[in-house]
PDB file of C-alpha atoms in Angstrom:
ATOM      1  CA  GLU A  22      24.108  79.483  22.063  1.00 40.00           C
ATOM      2  CA  GLY A  23      22.709  82.336  20.262  1.00 37.00           C
ATOM      3  CA  LEU A  24      22.854  85.191  17.778  1.00 36.00           C
ATOM      4  CA  SER A  25      21.062  88.288  18.568  1.00 34.00           C
ATOM      5  CA  THR A  26      18.741  90.062  15.968  1.00 34.00           C
ATOM      6  CA  SER A  27      19.865  93.493  16.914  1.00 34.00           C
ATOM      7  CA  LEU A  28      23.402  92.476  17.087  1.00 34.00           C
ATOM      8  CA  LEU A  29      24.089  93.284  13.575  1.00 35.00           C
ATOM      9  CA  PRO A  30      25.162  96.799  12.843  1.00 35.00           C
ATOM     10  CA  HIS A  31      24.299  98.369   9.541  1.00 37.00           C
ATOM     11  CA  ALA A  32      22.601 101.735   9.056  1.00 33.00           C
ATOM     12  CA  LEU A  33      19.585 101.209  11.246  1.00 37.00           C
ATOM     13  CA  GLU A  34      16.569 101.875   9.018  1.00 41.00           C
ATOM     14  CA  ALA A  35      13.107 102.452  10.353  1.00 43.00           C
ATOM     15  CA  LYS A  36      10.047 101.923   8.022  1.00 47.00           C
ATOM     16  CA  GLU A  37       6.378 101.169   8.028  1.00 41.00           C
ATOM     17  CA  SER A  38       5.497  97.911   6.331  1.00 42.00           C
ATOM     18  CA  VAL A  39       3.543  94.694   6.720  1.00 40.00           C
ATOM     19  CA  VAL A  40       5.581  91.761   8.061  1.00 44.00           C
ATOM     20  CA  THR A  41       5.092  88.788   5.821  1.00 45.00           C
ATOM     21  CA  ASN A  42       3.836  86.240   8.270  1.00 47.00           C
ATOM     22  CA  GLY A  43       2.169  88.797  10.640  1.00 43.00           C
ATOM     23  CA  ALA A  44      -1.436  90.087  10.441  1.00 42.00           C
ATOM     24  CA  MET A  45      -0.949  93.667  11.271  1.00 42.00           C
ATOM     25  CA  ALA A  46       1.057  96.516   9.944  1.00 56.00           C
ATOM     26  CA  ALA A  47       4.217  97.127  12.014  1.00 72.00           C
ATOM     27  CA  ARG A  48       7.199  99.388  12.056  1.00 84.00           C
ATOM     28  CA  GLU A  49      10.387  97.574  11.143  1.00 85.00           C
ATOM     29  CA  GLU A  50      13.873  98.334  12.336  1.00 84.00           C
ATOM     30  CA  THR A  51      16.528  96.974  10.182  1.00 76.00           C
ATOM     31  CA  VAL A  52      19.360  95.955  12.533  1.00 74.00           C
ATOM     32  CA  VAL A  53      21.735  94.483   9.996  1.00 75.00           C
ATOM     33  CA  SER A  54      21.690  94.644   6.203  1.00 72.00           C
ATOM     34  CA  PHE A  55      24.012  92.462   4.149  1.00 78.00           C
ATOM     35  CA  ALA A  56      23.736  94.681   1.105  1.00 72.00           C
ATOM     36  CA  GLU A  57      27.309  95.663   0.064  1.00 59.00           C
ATOM     37  CA  GLY A  58      26.108  98.599  -1.947  1.00 50.00           C
ATOM     38  CA  VAL A  59      25.274 100.643   1.053  1.00 49.00           C
ATOM     39  CA  PRO A  60      28.308 102.767   2.126  1.00 46.00           C
ATOM     40  CA  ALA A  61      29.891 101.625   5.395  1.00 46.00           C
ATOM     41  CA  SER A  62      29.621 104.088   8.302  1.00 47.00           C
ATOM     42  CA  GLU A  63      32.650 105.102  10.448  1.00 45.00           C
ATOM     43  CA  TRP A  64      31.271 102.788  13.210  1.00 40.00           C
ATOM     44  CA  GLU A  65      31.116  99.848  10.775  1.00 46.00           C
ATOM     45  CA  VAL A  66      34.639 100.525   9.512  1.00 42.00           C
ATOM     46  CA  ARG A  67      35.916 100.078  13.158  1.00 42.00           C
ATOM     47  CA  HIS A  68      33.772  97.145  14.275  1.00 40.00           C
ATOM     48  CA  GLY A  69      32.926  95.451  11.026  1.00 46.00           C
ATOM     49  CA  ARG A  70      29.710  94.938   9.090  1.00 60.00           C
ATOM     50  CA  GLY A  71      27.495  92.231   7.829  1.00 72.00           C
ATOM     51  CA  VAL A  72      29.291  88.836   7.764  1.00 79.00           C
ATOM     52  CA  GLU A  73      32.252  90.237   9.812  1.00 79.00           C
ATOM     53  CA  LEU A  74      30.051  90.451  12.854  1.00 82.00           C
ATOM     54  CA  PHE A  75      29.384  86.681  12.859  1.00 86.00           C
ATOM     55  CA  GLU A  76      31.310  83.630  13.865  1.00 84.00           C
ATOM     56  CA  ARG A  77      30.824  79.983  12.899  1.00 86.00           C
ATOM     57  CA  VAL A  78      29.544  77.513  15.565  1.00 85.00           C
ATOM     58  CA  ASP A  79      28.903  74.375  13.528  1.00 82.00           C
ATOM     59  CA  ASP A  80      28.799  70.910  15.228  1.00 77.00           C
ATOM     60  CA  GLY A  81      32.641  70.865  15.110  1.00 64.00           C
ATOM     61  CA  VAL A  82      32.448  72.338  18.705  1.00 54.00           C
ATOM     62  CA  LYS A  83      30.871  69.053  19.675  1.00 61.00           C
ATOM     63  CA  ALA A  84      33.265  66.858  17.691  1.00 56.00           C
ATOM     64  CA  GLY A  85      30.918  66.840  14.605  1.00 66.00           C
ATOM     65  CA  VAL A  86      32.091  67.075  11.063  1.00 75.00           C
ATOM     66  CA  SER A  87      29.443  69.511   9.492  1.00 83.00           C
ATOM     67  CA  SER A  88      30.753  72.782   8.070  1.00 83.00           C
ATOM     68  CA  SER A  89      29.297  75.879   6.589  1.00 89.00           C
ATOM     69  CA  SER A  90      30.407  79.377   5.414  1.00 89.00           C
ATOM     70  CA  LEU A  91      28.823  82.841   5.356  1.00 89.00           C
ATOM     71  CA  ARG A  92      30.039  84.746   2.341  1.00 87.00           C
ATOM     72  CA  ARG A  93      29.265  88.253   0.935  1.00 83.00           C
ATOM     73  CA  GLY A  94      27.088  88.686  -2.026  1.00 77.00           C
ATOM     74  CA  SER A  95      26.209  91.661  -4.165  1.00 75.00           C
ATOM     75  CA  SER A  96      22.997  92.479  -2.180  1.00 82.00           C
ATOM     76  CA  HIS A  97      22.914  89.676   0.402  1.00 88.00           C
ATOM     77  CA  ALA A  98      24.991  87.062   2.318  1.00 89.00           C
ATOM     78  CA  VAL A  99      25.062  83.502   1.221  1.00 91.00           C
ATOM     79  CA  TRP A 100      25.046  80.951   4.059  1.00 92.00           C
ATOM     80  CA  SER A 101      25.810  77.501   2.720  1.00 91.00           C
ATOM     81  CA  GLY A 102      27.282  74.272   3.978  1.00 89.00           C
ATOM     82  CA  ALA A 103      26.968  70.456   4.430  1.00 88.00           C
ATOM     83  CA  ILE A 104      25.261  68.868   7.338  1.00 88.00           C
ATOM     84  CA  ARG A 105      26.870  65.443   8.131  1.00 81.00           C
ATOM     85  CA  GLY A 106      25.770  62.725  10.352  1.00 76.00           C
ATOM     86  CA  ALA A 107      22.498  61.708  12.008  1.00 73.00           C
ATOM     87  CA  ALA A 108      22.469  64.747  14.374  1.00 76.00           C
ATOM     88  CA  GLY A 109      24.656  67.290  12.551  1.00 83.00           C
ATOM     89  CA  TYR A 110      23.912  70.980  12.362  1.00 88.00           C
ATOM     90  CA  CYS A 111      25.455  74.253  11.102  1.00 91.00           C
ATOM     91  CA  ALA A 112      25.058  77.578  12.822  1.00 92.00           C
ATOM     92  CA  TRP A 113      26.388  81.142  12.821  1.00 90.00           C
ATOM     93  CA  ARG A 114      26.013  83.581  15.654  1.00 89.00           C
ATOM     94  CA  LEU A 115      26.825  87.153  16.408  1.00 86.00           C
ATOM     95  CA  LYS A 116      30.107  87.695  18.219  1.00 85.00           C
ATOM     96  CA  PRO A 117      30.080  88.542  21.971  1.00 84.00           C
ATOM     97  CA  LEU A 118      28.721  91.885  22.792  1.00 82.00           C
ATOM     98  CA  ALA A 119      30.152  94.444  25.255  1.00 78.00           C
ATOM     99  CA  GLU A 120      26.544  95.498  26.197  1.00 83.00           C
ATOM    100  CA  PRO A 121      23.381  93.443  25.772  1.00 87.00           C
ATOM    101  CA  LEU A 122      20.727  94.537  23.421  1.00 86.00           C
ATOM    102  CA  ASP A 123      17.432  96.082  24.662  1.00 88.00           C
ATOM    103  CA  LEU A 124      14.545  94.869  22.411  1.00 90.00           C
ATOM    104  CA  SER A 125      11.778  95.790  24.827  1.00 89.00           C
ATOM    105  CA  GLY A 126       8.756  97.403  23.132  1.00 89.00           C
ATOM    106  CA  PHE A 127       9.117  95.381  19.894  1.00 92.00           C
ATOM    107  CA  GLU A 128       6.946  92.448  19.066  1.00 93.00           C
ATOM    108  CA  GLY A 129       9.325  90.105  17.495  1.00 93.00           C
ATOM    109  CA  VAL A 130      12.286  89.593  15.090  1.00 93.00           C
ATOM    110  CA  TYR A 131      12.229  88.985  11.278  1.00 94.00           C
ATOM    111  CA  VAL A 132      14.558  87.290   8.894  1.00 93.00           C
ATOM    112  CA  ASP A 133      14.575  88.456   5.255  1.00 93.00           C
ATOM    113  CA  ALA A 134      15.839  85.342   3.424  1.00 93.00           C
ATOM    114  CA  ALA A 135      15.259  82.898   0.554  1.00 93.00           C
ATOM    115  CA  SER A 136      16.103  79.225   0.096  1.00 93.00           C
ATOM    116  CA  PRO A 137      14.467  76.282  -1.648  1.00 91.00           C
ATOM    117  CA  ASP A 138      16.119  73.748   0.754  1.00 88.00           C
ATOM    118  CA  GLU A 139      14.287  71.870   3.477  1.00 84.00           C
ATOM    119  CA  GLY A 140      15.481  71.361   7.041  1.00 85.00           C
ATOM    120  CA  THR A 141      14.909  72.547  10.611  1.00 88.00           C
ATOM    121  CA  TRP A 142      15.713  76.174  10.707  1.00 92.00           C
ATOM    122  CA  LEU A 143      16.118  77.918  14.063  1.00 93.00           C
ATOM    123  CA  VAL A 144      16.638  81.442  15.411  1.00 93.00           C
ATOM    124  CA  THR A 145      18.027  81.447  18.956  1.00 93.00           C
ATOM    125  CA  LEU A 146      18.120  84.386  21.239  1.00 93.00           C
ATOM    126  CA  ARG A 147      20.013  84.233  24.469  1.00 91.00           C
ATOM    127  CA  ASP A 148      19.500  86.475  27.539  1.00 89.00           C
ATOM    128  CA  GLU A 149      21.669  86.759  30.666  1.00 84.00           C
ATOM    129  CA  ALA A 150      20.740  83.172  31.786  1.00 82.00           C
ATOM    130  CA  ALA A 151      19.240  80.956  29.101  1.00 87.00           C
ATOM    131  CA  ALA A 152      18.726  80.449  25.350  1.00 90.00           C
ATOM    132  CA  PHE A 153      15.365  80.574  23.570  1.00 93.00           C
ATOM    133  CA  SER A 154      14.730  79.034  20.206  1.00 93.00           C
ATOM    134  CA  ALA A 155      11.975  79.529  17.559  1.00 93.00           C
ATOM    135  CA  GLU A 156      11.584  77.599  14.304  1.00 93.00           C
ATOM    136  CA  TRP A 157      11.340  79.455  10.923  1.00 92.00           C
ATOM    137  CA  ARG A 158      11.123  78.153   7.397  1.00 91.00           C
ATOM    138  CA  PRO A 159      12.534  80.183   4.382  1.00 92.00           C
ATOM    139  CA  THR A 160      10.752  80.072   1.107  1.00 92.00           C
ATOM    140  CA  ALA A 161      12.129  79.685  -2.461  1.00 93.00           C
ATOM    141  CA  ALA A 162      11.303  83.338  -3.177  1.00 94.00           C
ATOM    142  CA  ARG A 163      12.614  86.137  -1.028  1.00 93.00           C
ATOM    143  CA  SER A 164      10.290  86.925   1.893  1.00 93.00           C
ATOM    144  CA  LYS A 165      10.424  88.193   5.375  1.00 93.00           C
ATOM    145  CA  ILE A 166       9.590  85.600   8.046  1.00 93.00           C
ATOM    146  CA  SER A 167       8.425  87.094  11.317  1.00 93.00           C
ATOM    147  CA  LEU A 168       9.006  85.406  14.666  1.00 94.00           C
ATOM    148  CA  PRO A 169       6.876  86.998  17.617  1.00 94.00           C
ATOM    149  CA  PHE A 170       8.813  87.013  20.853  1.00 93.00           C
ATOM    150  CA  SER A 171       5.955  84.951  22.378  1.00 91.00           C
ATOM    151  CA  ARG A 172       7.361  81.926  20.550  1.00 92.00           C
ATOM    152  CA  PHE A 173      10.700  82.320  22.394  1.00 91.00           C
ATOM    153  CA  THR A 174       9.592  80.951  25.680  1.00 80.00           C
ATOM    154  CA  ARG A 175      10.389  78.168  28.198  1.00 80.00           C
ATOM    155  CA  PRO A 176       7.990  76.409  30.548  1.00 75.00           C
ATOM    156  CA  THR A 177       9.361  78.475  33.487  1.00 78.00           C
ATOM    157  CA  ARG A 178       9.693  81.946  32.020  1.00 83.00           C
ATOM    158  CA  GLY A 179      10.025  84.009  28.884  1.00 85.00           C
ATOM    159  CA  LEU A 180      12.885  85.869  27.258  1.00 90.00           C
ATOM    160  CA  ASN A 181      14.236  88.945  28.996  1.00 91.00           C
ATOM    161  CA  LEU A 182      13.985  91.473  26.187  1.00 91.00           C
ATOM    162  CA  THR A 183      16.140  93.993  27.986  1.00 90.00           C
ATOM    163  CA  GLN A 184      19.230  91.785  28.168  1.00 89.00           C
ATOM    164  CA  VAL A 185      19.499  90.059  24.769  1.00 90.00           C
ATOM    165  CA  GLU A 186      23.085  89.059  24.536  1.00 89.00           C
ATOM    166  CA  CYS A 187      23.237  86.837  21.433  1.00 90.00           C
ATOM    167  CA  LEU A 188      21.403  85.607  18.302  1.00 90.00           C
ATOM    168  CA  THR A 189      22.035  82.465  16.261  1.00 92.00           C
ATOM    169  CA  LEU A 190      20.872  81.115  12.886  1.00 92.00           C
ATOM    170  CA  ALA A 191      20.966  77.311  12.844  1.00 93.00           C
ATOM    171  CA  CYS A 192      20.030  74.595  10.327  1.00 91.00           C
ATOM    172  CA  SER A 193      19.902  70.901  11.056  1.00 88.00           C
ATOM    173  CA  ARG A 194      18.583  67.721   9.491  1.00 78.00           C
ATOM    174  CA  GLN A 195      17.367  64.591  11.113  1.00 67.00           C
ATOM    175  CA  ASP A 196      18.625  61.480   9.363  1.00 65.00           C
ATOM    176  CA  ARG A 197      18.986  57.898  10.580  1.00 61.00           C
ATOM    177  CA  ASP A 198      21.996  57.324   8.370  1.00 67.00           C
ATOM    178  CA  PRO A 199      25.183  58.338  10.309  1.00 64.00           C
ATOM    179  CA  LEU A 200      27.035  58.842   7.084  1.00 68.00           C
ATOM    180  CA  ALA A 201      24.328  61.022   5.447  1.00 73.00           C
ATOM    181  CA  THR A 202      25.342  64.369   3.980  1.00 81.00           C
ATOM    182  CA  SER A 203      22.798  67.081   3.217  1.00 85.00           C
ATOM    183  CA  ARG A 204      23.805  70.347   1.566  1.00 88.00           C
ATOM    184  CA  PHE A 205      21.940  73.600   1.848  1.00 92.00           C
ATOM    185  CA  ALA A 206      22.188  77.269   0.816  1.00 92.00           C
ATOM    186  CA  VAL A 207      20.162  80.246   1.930  1.00 93.00           C
ATOM    187  CA  ASP A 208      20.447  83.929   0.857  1.00 93.00           C
ATOM    188  CA  VAL A 209      20.141  86.197   3.808  1.00 92.00           C
ATOM    189  CA  TYR A 210      19.291  89.919   3.092  1.00 90.00           C
ATOM    190  CA  GLU A 211      18.738  91.435   6.454  1.00 89.00           C
ATOM    191  CA  ILE A 212      17.680  90.707  10.077  1.00 89.00           C
ATOM    192  CA  GLY A 213      15.689  93.156  12.225  1.00 88.00           C
ATOM    193  CA  VAL A 214      12.914  93.628  14.731  1.00 91.00           C
ATOM    194  CA  TYR A 215       9.330  94.830  14.171  1.00 92.00           C
ATOM    195  CA  GLY A 216       6.667  96.272  16.283  1.00 90.00           C
ATOM    196  CA  ARG A 217       4.789  99.495  17.198  1.00 86.00           C
ATOM    197  CA  SER A 218       7.644 100.878  19.344  1.00 82.00           C
ATOM    198  CA  GLU A 219       9.184 104.126  18.081  1.00 83.00           C
ATOM    199  CA  ARG A 220      12.419 103.549  20.011  1.00 82.00           C
ATOM    200  CA  ALA A 221      15.525 102.945  17.976  1.00 81.00           C
ATOM    201  CA  VAL A 222      17.681  99.927  18.725  1.00 81.00           C
ATOM    202  CA  ALA A 223      21.224 100.893  19.826  1.00 72.00           C
ATOM    203  CA  ARG A 224      24.005  99.573  17.689  1.00 69.00           C
ATOM    204  CA  PRO A 225      25.899  96.713  19.474  1.00 64.00           C
ATOM    205  CA  LYS A 226      29.600  96.881  20.082  1.00 72.00           C
ATOM    206  CA  VAL A 227      31.268  93.528  19.352  1.00 75.00           C
ATOM    207  CA  LEU A 228      34.297  92.400  21.417  1.00 72.00           C
ATOM    208  CA  SER A 229      37.353  91.463  19.515  1.00 56.00           C
ATOM    209  CA  PRO A 230      35.846  91.663  16.069  1.00 49.00           C
ATOM    210  CA  ARG A 231      38.877  90.432  14.263  1.00 53.00           C
ATOM    211  CA  PRO A 232      41.697  88.037  15.377  1.00 51.00           C
ATOM    212  CA  HIS A 233      45.314  89.361  15.059  1.00 52.00           C
ATOM    213  CA  PRO A 234      46.629  88.093  11.668  1.00 54.00           C
ATOM    214  CA  LEU A 235      49.926  87.066  13.121  1.00 51.00           C
ATOM    215  CA  LEU A 236      48.279  84.975  15.818  1.00 49.00           C
ATOM    216  CA  ALA A 237      46.390  83.157  13.090  1.00 50.00           C
ATOM    217  CA  ALA A 238      49.663  81.694  11.881  1.00 51.00           C
ATOM    218  CA  LEU A 239      49.989  79.924  15.236  1.00 48.00           C
ATOM    219  CA  ASP A 240      46.679  77.884  14.916  1.00 47.00           C
ATOM    220  CA  PRO A 241      48.571  74.621  14.830  1.00 45.00           C
ATOM    221  CA  TRP A 242      49.606  75.363  18.416  1.00 46.00           C
ATOM    222  CA  ARG A 243      46.048  76.587  19.335  1.00 50.00           C
ATOM    223  CA  PHE A 244      47.306  80.045  20.301  1.00 54.00           C
ATOM    224  CA  SER A 245      44.549  81.586  18.227  1.00 51.00           C
ATOM    225  CA  GLY A 246      42.142  78.709  18.054  1.00 57.00           C
ATOM    226  CA  GLU A 247      38.439  79.114  18.482  1.00 57.00           C
ATOM    227  CA  ALA A 248      38.391  77.696  21.964  1.00 65.00           C
ATOM    228  CA  ARG A 249      41.039  80.091  23.203  1.00 69.00           C
ATOM    229  CA  ARG A 250      39.249  83.088  21.501  1.00 67.00           C
ATOM    230  CA  ARG A 251      36.024  82.165  23.116  1.00 66.00           C
ATOM    231  CA  ARG A 252      37.643  82.034  26.598  1.00 75.00           C
ATOM    232  CA  LYS A 253      39.256  85.343  25.977  1.00 77.00           C
ATOM    233  CA  ARG A 254      36.080  87.012  24.816  1.00 72.00           C
ATOM    234  CA  ALA A 255      34.204  85.650  27.818  1.00 75.00           C
ATOM    235  CA  ARG A 256      36.782  87.056  30.282  1.00 81.00           C
ATOM    236  CA  GLN A 257      36.583  90.480  28.356  1.00 81.00           C
ATOM    237  CA  LEU A 258      32.810  90.466  28.869  1.00 77.00           C
ATOM    238  CA  LEU A 259      33.186  89.778  32.529  1.00 80.00           C
ATOM    239  CA  VAL A 260      35.806  92.445  32.985  1.00 85.00           C
ATOM    240  CA  ALA A 261      33.691  94.871  31.024  1.00 83.00           C
ATOM    241  CA  ARG A 262      30.884  94.233  33.562  1.00 79.00           C
ATOM    242  CA  GLY A 263      32.943  94.849  36.695  1.00 85.00           C
ATOM    243  CA  LYS A 264      35.011  91.760  37.477  1.00 86.00           C
ATOM    244  CA  SER A 265      38.728  91.928  37.760  1.00 88.00           C
ATOM    245  CA  PRO A 266      40.839  89.817  35.291  1.00 86.00           C
ATOM    246  CA  LEU A 267      41.722  87.261  38.151  1.00 87.00           C
ATOM    247  CA  ALA A 268      38.111  87.003  39.194  1.00 87.00           C
ATOM    248  CA  ALA A 269      37.019  86.484  35.593  1.00 85.00           C
ATOM    249  CA  ARG A 270      39.509  83.574  35.240  1.00 84.00           C
ATOM    250  CA  LEU A 271      38.474  82.079  38.607  1.00 85.00           C
ATOM    251  CA  TYR A 272      34.826  82.379  37.407  1.00 83.00           C
ATOM    252  CA  GLY A 273      35.701  80.180  34.497  1.00 79.00           C
ATOM    253  CA  GLN A 274      37.329  77.661  36.832  1.00 80.00           C
ATOM    254  CA  ARG A 275      34.291  77.467  39.242  1.00 78.00           C
ATOM    255  CA  VAL A 276      31.357  77.875  36.867  1.00 74.00           C
ATOM    256  CA  VAL A 277      32.473  76.404  33.516  1.00 70.00           C
ATOM    257  CA  LYS A 278      34.998  73.715  34.469  1.00 75.00           C
ATOM    258  CA  ARG A 279      33.454  72.507  37.764  1.00 72.00           C
ATOM    259  CA  GLY A 280      29.808  73.456  37.219  1.00 69.00           C
ATOM    260  CA  VAL A 281      29.230  72.930  33.429  1.00 62.00           C
ATOM    261  CA  LYS A 282      31.974  70.308  32.501  1.00 67.00           C
ATOM    262  CA  HIS A 283      31.704  68.635  35.804  1.00 75.00           C
ATOM    263  CA  LEU A 284      35.545  68.125  35.949  1.00 78.00           C
ATOM    264  CA  ALA A 285      37.227  66.996  39.095  1.00 83.00           C
ATOM    265  CA  ARG A 286      39.104  69.613  41.072  1.00 81.00           C
ATOM    266  CA  SER A 287      42.502  68.396  40.049  1.00 85.00           C
ATOM    267  CA  ALA A 288      41.400  68.096  36.345  1.00 83.00           C
ATOM    268  CA  ALA A 289      39.919  71.630  36.346  1.00 81.00           C
ATOM    269  CA  TRP A 290      43.039  73.238  37.857  1.00 84.00           C
ATOM    270  CA  THR A 291      45.283  71.293  35.336  1.00 86.00           C
ATOM    271  CA  GLN A 292      43.229  72.442  32.442  1.00 81.00           C
ATOM    272  CA  GLY A 293      43.189  75.991  33.833  1.00 83.00           C
ATOM    273  CA  PHE A 294      47.009  75.950  34.287  1.00 84.00           C
ATOM    274  CA  LEU A 295      47.478  74.742  30.658  1.00 82.00           C
ATOM    275  CA  GLU A 296      45.101  77.480  29.438  1.00 81.00           C
ATOM    276  CA  LEU A 297      47.018  80.130  31.477  1.00 83.00           C
ATOM    277  CA  ALA A 298      50.351  78.914  29.996  1.00 81.00           C
ATOM    278  CA  THR A 299      48.869  79.092  26.486  1.00 75.00           C
ATOM    279  CA  ASP A 300      47.596  82.634  27.170  1.00 78.00           C
ATOM    280  CA  LEU A 301      51.114  83.636  28.397  1.00 78.00           C
ATOM    281  CA  LEU A 302      52.933  82.040  25.394  1.00 77.00           C
ATOM    282  CA  ALA A 303      50.745  83.582  22.788  1.00 73.00           C
ATOM    283  CA  PRO A 304      51.867  87.165  23.203  1.00 73.00           C
ATOM    284  CA  LEU A 305      55.572  85.985  23.552  1.00 77.00           C
ATOM    285  CA  CYS A 306      55.217  84.034  20.219  1.00 73.00           C
ATOM    286  CA  LEU A 307      53.613  87.153  18.721  1.00 69.00           C
ATOM    287  CA  LEU A 308      56.469  89.228  19.903  1.00 76.00           C
ATOM    288  CA  SER A 309      58.996  86.776  18.484  1.00 77.00           C
ATOM    289  CA  LEU A 310      57.117  86.758  15.110  1.00 72.00           C
ATOM    290  CA  SER A 311      57.166  90.563  15.072  1.00 74.00           C
ATOM    291  CA  LEU A 312      60.970  90.660  15.777  1.00 83.00           C
ATOM    292  CA  LEU A 313      61.576  88.018  13.102  1.00 81.00           C
ATOM    293  CA  ARG A 314      59.516  89.997  10.592  1.00 78.00           C
ATOM    294  CA  ARG A 315      61.563  93.195  11.383  1.00 84.00           C
ATOM    295  CA  LEU A 316      64.746  91.355  10.984  1.00 88.00           C
ATOM    296  CA  LEU A 317      63.766  89.919   7.700  1.00 85.00           C
ATOM    297  CA  ALA A 318      62.688  93.364   6.554  1.00 85.00           C
ATOM    298  CA  ILE A 319      66.007  94.880   7.573  1.00 90.00           C
ATOM    299  CA  SER A 320      67.895  92.019   5.899  1.00 91.00           C
ATOM    300  CA  VAL A 321      66.017  92.566   2.665  1.00 89.00           C
ATOM    301  CA  ARG A 322      66.727  96.312   2.719  1.00 89.00           C
ATOM    302  CA  LEU A 323      70.441  95.678   3.341  1.00 91.00           C
ATOM    303  CA  LEU A 324      70.642  93.076   0.433  1.00 91.00           C
ATOM    304  CA  ARG A 325      68.908  95.638  -1.871  1.00 89.00           C
ATOM    305  CA  THR A 326      71.238  98.341  -0.808  1.00 90.00           C
ATOM    306  CA  PHE A 327      74.313  96.087  -1.290  1.00 91.00           C
ATOM    307  CA  ALA A 328      72.979  95.050  -4.765  1.00 89.00           C
ATOM    308  CA  ARG A 329      72.594  98.660  -5.885  1.00 89.00           C
ATOM    309  CA  LEU A 330      76.120  99.487  -4.564  1.00 90.00           C
ATOM    310  CA  TYR A 331      77.516  96.533  -6.408  1.00 88.00           C
ATOM    311  CA  ASP A 332      75.772  97.516  -9.664  1.00 87.00           C
ATOM    312  CA  ALA A 333      77.052 101.024  -9.296  1.00 87.00           C
ATOM    313  CA  SER A 334      80.651  99.767  -8.841  1.00 88.00           C
ATOM    314  CA  LEU A 335      80.344  97.613 -11.941  1.00 87.00           C
ATOM    315  CA  THR A 336      79.004 100.510 -13.948  1.00 86.00           C
ATOM    316  CA  ARG A 337      81.925 102.778 -12.870  1.00 86.00           C
ATOM    317  CA  ARG A 338      84.516 100.065 -13.847  1.00 86.00           C
ATOM    318  CA  ALA A 339      82.892  99.581 -17.229  1.00 85.00           C
ATOM    319  CA  ALA A 340      83.042 103.286 -17.840  1.00 82.00           C
ATOM    320  CA  ARG A 341      86.781 103.331 -17.175  1.00 76.00           C
TER     321      ARG A 341
END
């Protein structure tokens, strides 16, 4: 899972400063700023800015009951929620990217945030093959917490900085009580990278930044549910990288259903057929809603026209 530091597009700012937890002066590159006072650029109007670039991945994806929200503030974003259960967690990550980020040349990432709440706070970066996490701890007063890339490692290898595909912010609590509820809130001002590199980080392009509003009305039937959106974005990413739509769908059958979920062949193909049927029904339902909306609009206009004509006829009769 992951959210990528450079995945956040705001005006990319470069400045010389000292990273709070670092020992040396470093050049900072603000990849995303949550300040609403900064005018949105044309790129941000098309692809979204700040909180619009993130999606929620709380433990509901694993049948948990924790929940959180990421809301706009005047100069920052407010990430708050409730962690429920012995192993609950809340997380927000950047939406899927059309192209991975190249963070090579930089020394690490930083999170500018403030929170008095305790917990296990993680930043997760994902490259083309694996996820790498590092723990951070916000302070009650606003500060920049630096995380060197050397902390994002596994026993077998380190993070591929030229292929960073996602970044995730997560918070969890360890409690033996399965009914325990812990609430938290953190103010997030910006996320960026730091180092001695003079290279600018290219702005990421997010796939499907906003779901269609009409499809959102079909959520009870899962036509625009989170699972379907994720499958669609994964296929878009594969197609953008050279696979055909059919090959992308078969990749999901072979790698995800058989390899990751370990489904039997018959169960995998049954699930794939149901997903295909849902994908085919969604645009048909959208078309039906569009036609219904147009019919309602025409009906309203006709009723208004009839009402005006009727009022005019009553006025003429009264004049006689």
